[in-house]
Short mmCIF file of C-alpha atoms in Angstrom, two decimals:
data_model
loop_
_atom_site.label_atom_id
_atom_site.label_comp_id
_atom_site.label_asym_id
_atom_site.label_seq_id
_atom_site.Cartn_x
_atom_site.Cartn_y
_atom_site.Cartn_z
CA MET D 1 -51.11 -56.84 38.50
CA ARG D 2 -54.62 -58.26 38.30
CA ALA D 3 -56.05 -54.76 38.55
CA LEU D 4 -53.90 -53.61 35.61
CA ALA D 5 -55.01 -56.59 33.53
CA ALA D 6 -58.65 -55.87 34.35
CA VAL D 7 -58.23 -52.22 33.33
CA ILE D 8 -56.61 -53.21 30.02
CA LEU D 9 -59.32 -55.79 29.31
CA GLY D 10 -62.07 -53.29 30.09
CA TRP D 11 -60.47 -50.68 27.85
CA CYS D 12 -60.30 -53.21 24.97
CA VAL D 13 -63.98 -54.10 25.40
CA VAL D 14 -65.04 -50.45 25.42
CA THR D 15 -62.88 -49.65 22.39
CA THR D 16 -64.24 -52.62 20.44
CA GLY D 17 -67.84 -51.73 21.24
CA PHE D 18 -67.29 -48.12 20.26
CA ALA D 19 -65.73 -49.16 16.96
CA GLN D 20 -68.62 -51.48 16.19
CA GLN D 21 -71.13 -48.74 17.02
CA ASN D 22 -69.34 -46.30 14.73
CA SER D 23 -69.22 -48.86 11.90
CA GLU D 24 -72.93 -49.54 12.25
CA GLN D 25 -73.79 -45.84 12.23
CA ALA D 26 -71.41 -44.96 9.40
CA PRO D 27 -73.50 -43.89 6.39
CA ASN D 28 -73.22 -45.70 3.08
CA THR D 29 -72.08 -42.94 0.74
CA ALA D 30 -71.96 -45.09 -2.38
CA THR D 31 -73.82 -43.90 -5.45
CA HIS D 32 -77.34 -45.30 -5.76
CA PHE D 33 -80.11 -44.85 -8.31
CA ILE D 34 -83.82 -44.14 -8.19
CA SER D 35 -85.81 -47.18 -9.34
CA GLU D 36 -87.99 -47.28 -12.43
CA GLU D 37 -90.80 -45.00 -11.22
CA VAL D 38 -92.06 -41.79 -12.76
CA PHE D 39 -90.67 -39.74 -9.86
CA ILE D 40 -90.56 -39.80 -6.06
CA PHE D 41 -90.85 -37.02 -3.52
CA MET D 42 -87.93 -35.83 -1.43
CA HIS D 43 -88.92 -34.93 2.14
CA ALA D 44 -87.24 -32.75 4.72
CA GLY D 45 -87.16 -35.65 7.20
CA PRO D 46 -87.47 -39.44 7.42
CA GLY D 47 -91.22 -39.70 6.83
CA ARG D 48 -94.04 -38.71 4.51
CA ASN D 49 -95.34 -36.23 7.06
CA TYR D 50 -92.28 -34.04 6.57
CA ARG D 51 -92.29 -31.14 4.14
CA ILE D 52 -91.76 -32.03 0.48
CA LEU D 53 -88.59 -30.46 -0.86
CA GLY D 54 -89.07 -31.57 -4.44
CA SER D 55 -89.03 -34.68 -6.58
CA VAL D 56 -86.37 -36.92 -8.09
CA ALA D 57 -86.92 -38.45 -11.52
CA ALA D 58 -86.59 -42.16 -12.11
CA GLY D 59 -83.13 -43.37 -12.92
CA MET D 60 -81.36 -40.32 -11.55
CA PRO D 61 -78.18 -41.02 -9.53
CA VAL D 62 -78.16 -39.97 -5.87
CA THR D 63 -75.65 -40.30 -3.04
CA ARG D 64 -76.90 -42.02 0.09
CA THR D 65 -75.70 -40.35 3.28
CA ASP D 66 -77.85 -41.72 6.13
CA SER D 67 -80.89 -43.82 7.04
CA ASP D 68 -83.49 -43.80 9.81
CA GLU D 69 -83.73 -46.41 12.55
CA THR D 70 -86.36 -48.47 10.73
CA GLY D 71 -84.56 -48.36 7.41
CA ASP D 72 -87.73 -47.21 5.64
CA PHE D 73 -86.25 -43.82 4.69
CA VAL D 74 -82.75 -42.84 3.59
CA GLU D 75 -81.10 -39.46 3.31
CA VAL D 76 -79.70 -38.72 -0.14
CA ILE D 77 -78.09 -35.93 -2.11
CA ASP D 78 -79.39 -35.63 -5.67
CA SER D 79 -77.59 -34.43 -8.79
CA GLN D 80 -78.74 -30.85 -8.08
CA GLY D 81 -77.05 -30.86 -4.68
CA ARG D 82 -80.30 -31.04 -2.70
CA THR D 83 -80.35 -33.08 0.51
CA GLY D 84 -83.54 -34.84 1.55
CA TRP D 85 -85.16 -38.08 2.59
CA ILE D 86 -86.78 -40.63 0.27
CA GLU D 87 -88.32 -44.05 0.77
CA SER D 88 -85.62 -46.72 0.73
CA GLU D 89 -87.70 -49.12 -1.38
CA TYR D 90 -87.19 -46.83 -4.38
CA LEU D 91 -83.41 -46.83 -4.00
CA VAL D 92 -81.42 -49.41 -5.98
CA THR D 93 -77.71 -50.01 -6.48
CA THR D 94 -77.88 -50.77 -10.20
CA PRO D 95 -78.30 -48.06 -12.84
CA SER D 96 -81.77 -47.74 -14.29
CA PHE D 97 -82.64 -48.22 -17.93
CA ARG D 98 -82.66 -44.46 -18.45
CA GLU D 99 -79.14 -44.26 -17.08
CA THR D 100 -77.78 -47.19 -19.08
CA LEU D 101 -79.62 -46.43 -22.34
CA PRO D 102 -77.04 -43.93 -23.70
CA GLN D 103 -74.23 -46.35 -22.89
CA LEU D 104 -76.10 -49.19 -24.57
CA GLN D 105 -76.75 -47.00 -27.61
CA GLU D 106 -73.06 -46.13 -27.78
CA GLN D 107 -72.10 -49.79 -27.51
CA LEU D 108 -74.61 -50.63 -30.23
CA THR D 109 -73.17 -47.91 -32.48
CA GLU D 110 -69.65 -49.24 -31.92
CA ALA D 111 -70.81 -52.79 -32.60
CA LEU D 112 -72.51 -51.74 -35.84
CA ALA D 113 -69.40 -49.80 -36.85
CA SER D 114 -67.25 -52.89 -36.26
CA VAL D 115 -69.74 -55.09 -38.13
CA ALA D 116 -69.79 -52.87 -41.24
CA PRO D 117 -66.25 -53.82 -42.42
CA LEU D 118 -67.07 -57.48 -41.82
CA GLN D 119 -70.21 -57.16 -43.92
CA GLN D 120 -68.21 -55.52 -46.70
CA ARG D 121 -65.62 -58.29 -46.50
CA ILE D 122 -68.34 -60.94 -46.61
CA SER D 123 -69.94 -59.22 -49.62
CA SER D 124 -66.55 -59.10 -51.37
CA LEU D 125 -65.95 -62.79 -50.64
CA GLU D 126 -69.41 -63.67 -51.94
CA GLN D 127 -68.66 -61.81 -55.18
CA GLU D 128 -65.36 -63.67 -55.51
CA VAL D 129 -67.13 -66.98 -54.91
CA ARG D 130 -69.76 -66.16 -57.55
CA ALA D 131 -67.03 -65.18 -60.03
CA LYS D 132 -65.12 -68.40 -59.34
CA ASP D 133 -68.31 -70.41 -59.71
CA ALA D 134 -68.95 -68.79 -63.09
CA THR D 135 -65.36 -69.52 -64.16
CA THR D 136 -65.68 -73.11 -62.95
CA LYS D 137 -68.91 -73.58 -64.90
CA GLN D 138 -67.31 -72.14 -68.04
CA LEU D 139 -64.26 -74.40 -67.69
CA GLN D 140 -66.52 -77.39 -67.06
CA SER D 141 -68.51 -76.56 -70.19
CA GLU D 142 -65.31 -76.27 -72.23
CA LEU D 143 -64.08 -79.57 -70.77
CA ASP D 144 -67.36 -81.28 -71.67
CA SER D 145 -67.11 -79.93 -75.23
CA ALA D 146 -63.50 -81.13 -75.49
CA ASN D 147 -64.50 -84.57 -74.22
CA GLU D 148 -67.29 -84.71 -76.80
CA ARG D 149 -64.85 -83.79 -79.58
CA ILE D 150 -62.37 -86.39 -78.34
CA THR D 151 -65.13 -89.02 -78.29
CA ALA D 152 -66.20 -88.06 -81.82
CA LEU D 153 -62.59 -88.22 -83.08
CA GLN D 154 -62.05 -91.59 -81.41
CA SER D 155 -65.24 -92.91 -83.01
CA ALA D 156 -64.19 -91.56 -86.43
CA GLN D 157 -60.74 -93.11 -86.02
CA SER D 158 -62.28 -96.44 -85.07
CA ASP D 159 -64.59 -96.31 -88.10
CA ALA D 160 -61.67 -95.45 -90.37
CA GLU D 161 -59.61 -98.33 -88.99
CA ASP D 162 -62.53 -100.71 -89.48
CA ALA D 163 -63.00 -99.49 -93.06
CA LEU D 164 -59.29 -99.87 -93.80
CA GLN D 165 -59.25 -103.39 -92.38
CA MET D 166 -62.30 -104.25 -94.45
CA LYS D 167 -60.64 -102.83 -97.55
CA TRP D 168 -57.49 -104.86 -96.91
CA LEU D 169 -59.60 -107.92 -96.30
CA LEU D 170 -61.52 -107.43 -99.52
CA ASN D 171 -58.36 -106.76 -101.51
CA GLY D 172 -56.62 -109.78 -100.02
CA GLY D 173 -59.67 -111.96 -100.57
CA GLY D 174 -59.98 -110.83 -104.18
CA LEU D 175 -56.32 -111.54 -104.81
CA ALA D 176 -56.64 -114.98 -103.25
CA VAL D 177 -59.69 -115.79 -105.37
CA GLY D 178 -57.88 -114.59 -108.47
CA CYS D 179 -54.91 -116.80 -107.68
CA ILE D 180 -57.17 -119.79 -107.16
CA ILE D 181 -58.95 -119.19 -110.46
CA LEU D 182 -55.66 -118.74 -112.24
CA GLY D 183 -54.39 -121.98 -110.76
CA ILE D 184 -57.49 -123.81 -111.90
CA LEU D 185 -57.21 -122.39 -115.40
CA LEU D 186 -53.60 -123.39 -115.63
CA THR D 187 -54.48 -126.98 -114.87
CA TYR D 188 -56.85 -127.08 -117.85
CA LEU D 189 -54.45 -125.64 -120.38
CA PRO D 190 -53.02 -128.27 -122.87
CA LYS D 191 -49.55 -129.34 -122.16
CA ARG D 192 -46.98 -128.56 -124.80
CA ARG D 193 -45.42 -131.68 -126.31
CA LYS D 194 -41.72 -132.08 -126.25
CA ARG D 195 -40.09 -132.06 -129.64
CA SER D 196 -38.26 -135.29 -130.36
CA ASP D 197 -34.61 -135.01 -131.29
CA ASN D 198 -34.73 -138.20 -133.38
CA TRP D 199 -36.79 -136.88 -136.25
CA MET D 200 -33.70 -135.68 -137.97
CA ASN D 201 -32.16 -139.12 -138.03
#
Protein backbone atom coordinates (compact mmCIF):
# COMPACT_ATOMS: atom_id res chain seq x y z
CA MET A 1 0.00 0.00 0.00
CA ARG A 2 2.82 2.37 0.90
CA ALA A 3 4.63 1.44 -2.30
CA LEU A 4 1.53 2.29 -4.36
CA ALA A 5 1.17 5.64 -2.61
CA ALA A 6 4.84 6.41 -3.24
CA VAL A 7 4.46 5.55 -6.94
CA ILE A 8 1.39 7.79 -7.26
CA LEU A 9 3.13 10.65 -5.44
CA GLY A 10 6.22 10.32 -7.63
CA TRP A 11 4.10 10.29 -10.78
CA CYS A 12 2.32 13.50 -9.65
CA VAL A 13 5.65 15.23 -8.98
CA VAL A 14 7.04 14.25 -12.38
CA THR A 15 3.85 15.32 -14.16
CA THR A 16 3.78 18.67 -12.39
CA GLY A 17 7.43 19.37 -13.18
CA PHE A 18 6.94 18.43 -16.81
CA ALA A 19 3.92 20.72 -17.09
CA GLN A 20 5.83 23.61 -15.55
CA GLN A 21 8.75 23.03 -17.91
CA ASN A 22 6.43 23.02 -20.91
CA SER A 23 4.71 26.21 -19.74
CA GLU A 24 8.05 27.95 -19.30
CA GLN A 25 9.26 26.88 -22.74
CA ALA A 26 5.97 27.65 -24.50
CA PRO A 27 6.56 30.57 -26.88
CA ASN A 28 4.57 33.78 -26.58
CA THR A 29 2.84 33.97 -29.95
CA ALA A 30 1.03 37.24 -29.27
CA THR A 31 1.41 40.05 -31.77
CA HIS A 32 4.19 42.50 -30.93
CA PHE A 33 5.51 45.62 -32.63
CA ILE A 34 8.91 46.98 -33.54
CA SER A 35 9.76 50.03 -31.43
CA GLU A 36 10.26 53.52 -32.80
CA GLU A 37 13.56 52.97 -34.61
CA VAL A 38 14.36 53.48 -38.26
CA PHE A 39 14.73 49.73 -38.82
CA ILE A 40 16.36 46.71 -37.19
CA PHE A 41 18.13 43.73 -38.69
CA MET A 42 16.67 40.24 -38.66
CA HIS A 43 19.29 37.53 -38.10
CA ALA A 44 19.26 33.84 -38.87
CA GLY A 45 19.97 33.01 -35.21
CA PRO A 46 19.87 34.50 -31.71
CA GLY A 47 22.87 36.82 -32.04
CA ARG A 48 24.41 39.57 -34.13
CA ASN A 49 27.03 37.17 -35.45
CA TYR A 50 24.39 35.25 -37.38
CA ARG A 51 23.64 36.01 -41.00
CA ILE A 52 21.39 39.00 -41.66
CA LEU A 53 18.17 37.95 -43.36
CA GLY A 54 16.82 41.44 -43.86
CA SER A 55 15.41 44.35 -41.91
CA VAL A 56 12.11 45.20 -40.28
CA ALA A 57 10.82 48.77 -40.35
CA ALA A 58 9.80 50.57 -37.19
CA GLY A 59 6.23 50.07 -36.12
CA MET A 60 5.68 46.94 -38.18
CA PRO A 61 3.73 44.14 -36.44
CA VAL A 62 5.52 40.83 -35.89
CA THR A 63 4.57 37.57 -34.21
CA ARG A 64 6.89 36.37 -31.46
CA THR A 65 7.51 32.62 -31.57
CA ASP A 66 10.53 31.93 -29.34
CA SER A 67 13.37 33.48 -27.32
CA ASP A 68 16.93 32.50 -26.43
CA GLU A 69 18.07 31.50 -22.95
CA THR A 70 19.30 35.00 -22.06
CA GLY A 71 16.21 36.73 -23.36
CA ASP A 72 18.32 39.14 -25.42
CA PHE A 73 17.00 37.84 -28.75
CA VAL A 74 13.55 36.67 -29.79
CA GLU A 75 12.38 34.77 -32.83
CA VAL A 76 9.67 36.53 -34.80
CA ILE A 77 7.68 36.22 -38.00
CA ASP A 78 7.24 39.51 -39.84
CA SER A 79 4.37 40.64 -42.06
CA GLN A 80 6.14 39.19 -45.12
CA GLY A 81 6.22 35.72 -43.57
CA ARG A 82 9.97 35.75 -42.88
CA THR A 83 11.23 34.07 -39.70
CA GLY A 84 14.29 35.44 -37.96
CA TRP A 85 15.80 36.68 -34.73
CA ILE A 86 15.84 40.29 -33.51
CA GLU A 87 17.01 41.99 -30.33
CA SER A 88 14.28 41.82 -27.70
CA GLU A 89 14.84 45.42 -26.56
CA TYR A 90 13.30 46.62 -29.83
CA LEU A 91 10.15 44.57 -29.35
CA VAL A 92 7.17 46.22 -27.64
CA THR A 93 3.60 45.13 -26.99
CA THR A 94 1.95 48.44 -27.84
CA PRO A 95 1.44 49.63 -31.42
CA SER A 96 3.87 52.27 -32.60
CA PHE A 97 2.91 55.73 -33.74
CA ARG A 98 3.15 54.65 -37.37
CA GLU A 99 0.71 51.84 -36.68
CA THR A 100 -1.77 53.96 -34.73
CA LEU A 101 -1.56 57.08 -36.92
CA PRO A 102 -4.14 55.94 -39.52
CA GLN A 103 -6.54 54.96 -36.75
CA LEU A 104 -6.02 58.29 -35.02
CA GLN A 105 -6.57 60.12 -38.31
CA GLU A 106 -9.78 58.17 -38.86
CA GLN A 107 -10.96 58.98 -35.34
CA LEU A 108 -10.10 62.64 -35.92
CA THR A 109 -12.06 62.65 -39.18
CA GLU A 110 -15.07 61.09 -37.44
CA ALA A 111 -14.80 63.59 -34.59
CA LEU A 112 -14.67 66.52 -37.03
CA ALA A 113 -17.63 65.08 -38.93
CA SER A 114 -19.63 64.86 -35.71
CA VAL A 115 -18.57 68.37 -34.69
CA ALA A 116 -19.67 69.96 -37.99
CA PRO A 117 -23.45 69.61 -37.30
CA LEU A 118 -22.91 70.98 -33.81
CA GLN A 119 -21.07 73.99 -35.23
CA GLN A 120 -23.90 74.58 -37.69
CA ARG A 121 -26.43 74.32 -34.87
CA ILE A 122 -24.42 76.75 -32.75
CA SER A 123 -24.18 79.17 -35.68
CA SER A 124 -27.95 78.92 -36.21
CA LEU A 125 -28.60 79.54 -32.52
CA GLU A 126 -26.26 82.53 -32.55
CA GLN A 127 -28.17 84.00 -35.50
CA GLU A 128 -31.46 83.46 -33.67
CA VAL A 129 -30.04 85.14 -30.57
CA ARG A 130 -28.84 88.12 -32.62
CA ALA A 131 -32.25 88.41 -34.30
CA LYS A 132 -34.02 88.25 -30.93
CA ASP A 133 -31.63 90.85 -29.53
CA ALA A 134 -32.42 93.16 -32.44
CA THR A 135 -36.16 92.61 -31.91
CA THR A 136 -35.77 93.25 -28.18
CA LYS A 137 -33.88 96.49 -28.84
CA GLN A 138 -36.55 97.63 -31.30
CA LEU A 139 -39.35 96.84 -28.84
CA GLN A 140 -37.45 98.60 -26.06
CA SER A 141 -37.03 101.66 -28.27
CA GLU A 142 -40.75 101.66 -29.09
CA LEU A 143 -41.56 101.26 -25.40
CA ASP A 144 -39.31 104.18 -24.50
CA SER A 145 -40.99 106.33 -27.17
CA ALA A 146 -44.43 105.33 -25.88
CA ASN A 147 -43.40 106.18 -22.31
CA GLU A 148 -42.14 109.57 -23.48
CA ARG A 149 -45.45 110.25 -25.25
CA ILE A 150 -47.39 109.16 -22.17
CA THR A 151 -45.26 111.46 -20.00
CA ALA A 152 -45.82 114.36 -22.41
CA LEU A 153 -49.60 113.73 -22.47
CA GLN A 154 -49.72 113.51 -18.69
CA SER A 155 -47.81 116.80 -18.42
CA ALA A 156 -50.14 118.45 -20.96
CA GLN A 157 -53.18 117.14 -19.08
CA SER A 158 -51.81 118.45 -15.80
CA ASP A 159 -51.14 121.86 -17.37
CA ALA A 160 -54.65 121.94 -18.83
CA GLU A 161 -56.19 121.05 -15.47
CA ASP A 162 -54.14 123.75 -13.76
CA ALA A 163 -55.21 126.30 -16.38
CA LEU A 164 -58.86 125.30 -16.02
CA GLN A 165 -58.68 125.58 -12.24
CA MET A 166 -57.06 128.98 -12.57
CA LYS A 167 -59.77 130.07 -14.99
CA TRP A 168 -62.49 128.92 -12.62
CA LEU A 169 -60.74 130.65 -9.77
CA LEU A 170 -60.46 133.88 -11.70
CA ASN A 171 -64.07 133.70 -12.85
CA GLY A 172 -65.30 132.92 -9.35
CA GLY A 173 -63.14 135.67 -7.86
CA GLY A 174 -64.38 138.20 -10.40
CA LEU A 175 -67.98 137.26 -9.69
CA ALA A 176 -67.41 137.57 -5.96
CA VAL A 177 -65.79 140.99 -6.36
CA GLY A 178 -68.66 142.10 -8.57
CA CYS A 179 -71.18 140.98 -5.98
CA ILE A 180 -69.33 142.83 -3.25
CA ILE A 181 -69.20 146.02 -5.31
CA LEU A 182 -72.86 145.70 -6.16
CA GLY A 183 -73.70 145.24 -2.50
CA ILE A 184 -71.72 148.32 -1.58
CA LEU A 185 -73.40 150.38 -4.27
CA LEU A 186 -76.81 149.27 -3.15
CA THR A 187 -76.12 150.52 0.34
CA TYR A 188 -75.42 154.02 -1.00
CA LEU A 189 -78.51 154.31 -3.14
CA PRO A 190 -81.24 156.66 -1.65
CA LYS A 191 -84.10 154.91 -0.09
CA ARG A 192 -87.48 155.48 -1.65
CA ARG A 193 -89.93 157.19 0.69
CA LYS A 194 -93.21 155.57 1.40
CA ARG A 195 -96.20 157.48 0.13
CA SER A 196 -98.54 158.48 2.92
CA ASP A 197 -102.14 157.39 2.60
CA ASN A 198 -103.40 160.38 4.63
CA TRP A 199 -102.73 163.08 2.07
CA MET A 200 -106.09 162.50 0.54
CA ASN A 201 -107.90 163.21 3.78
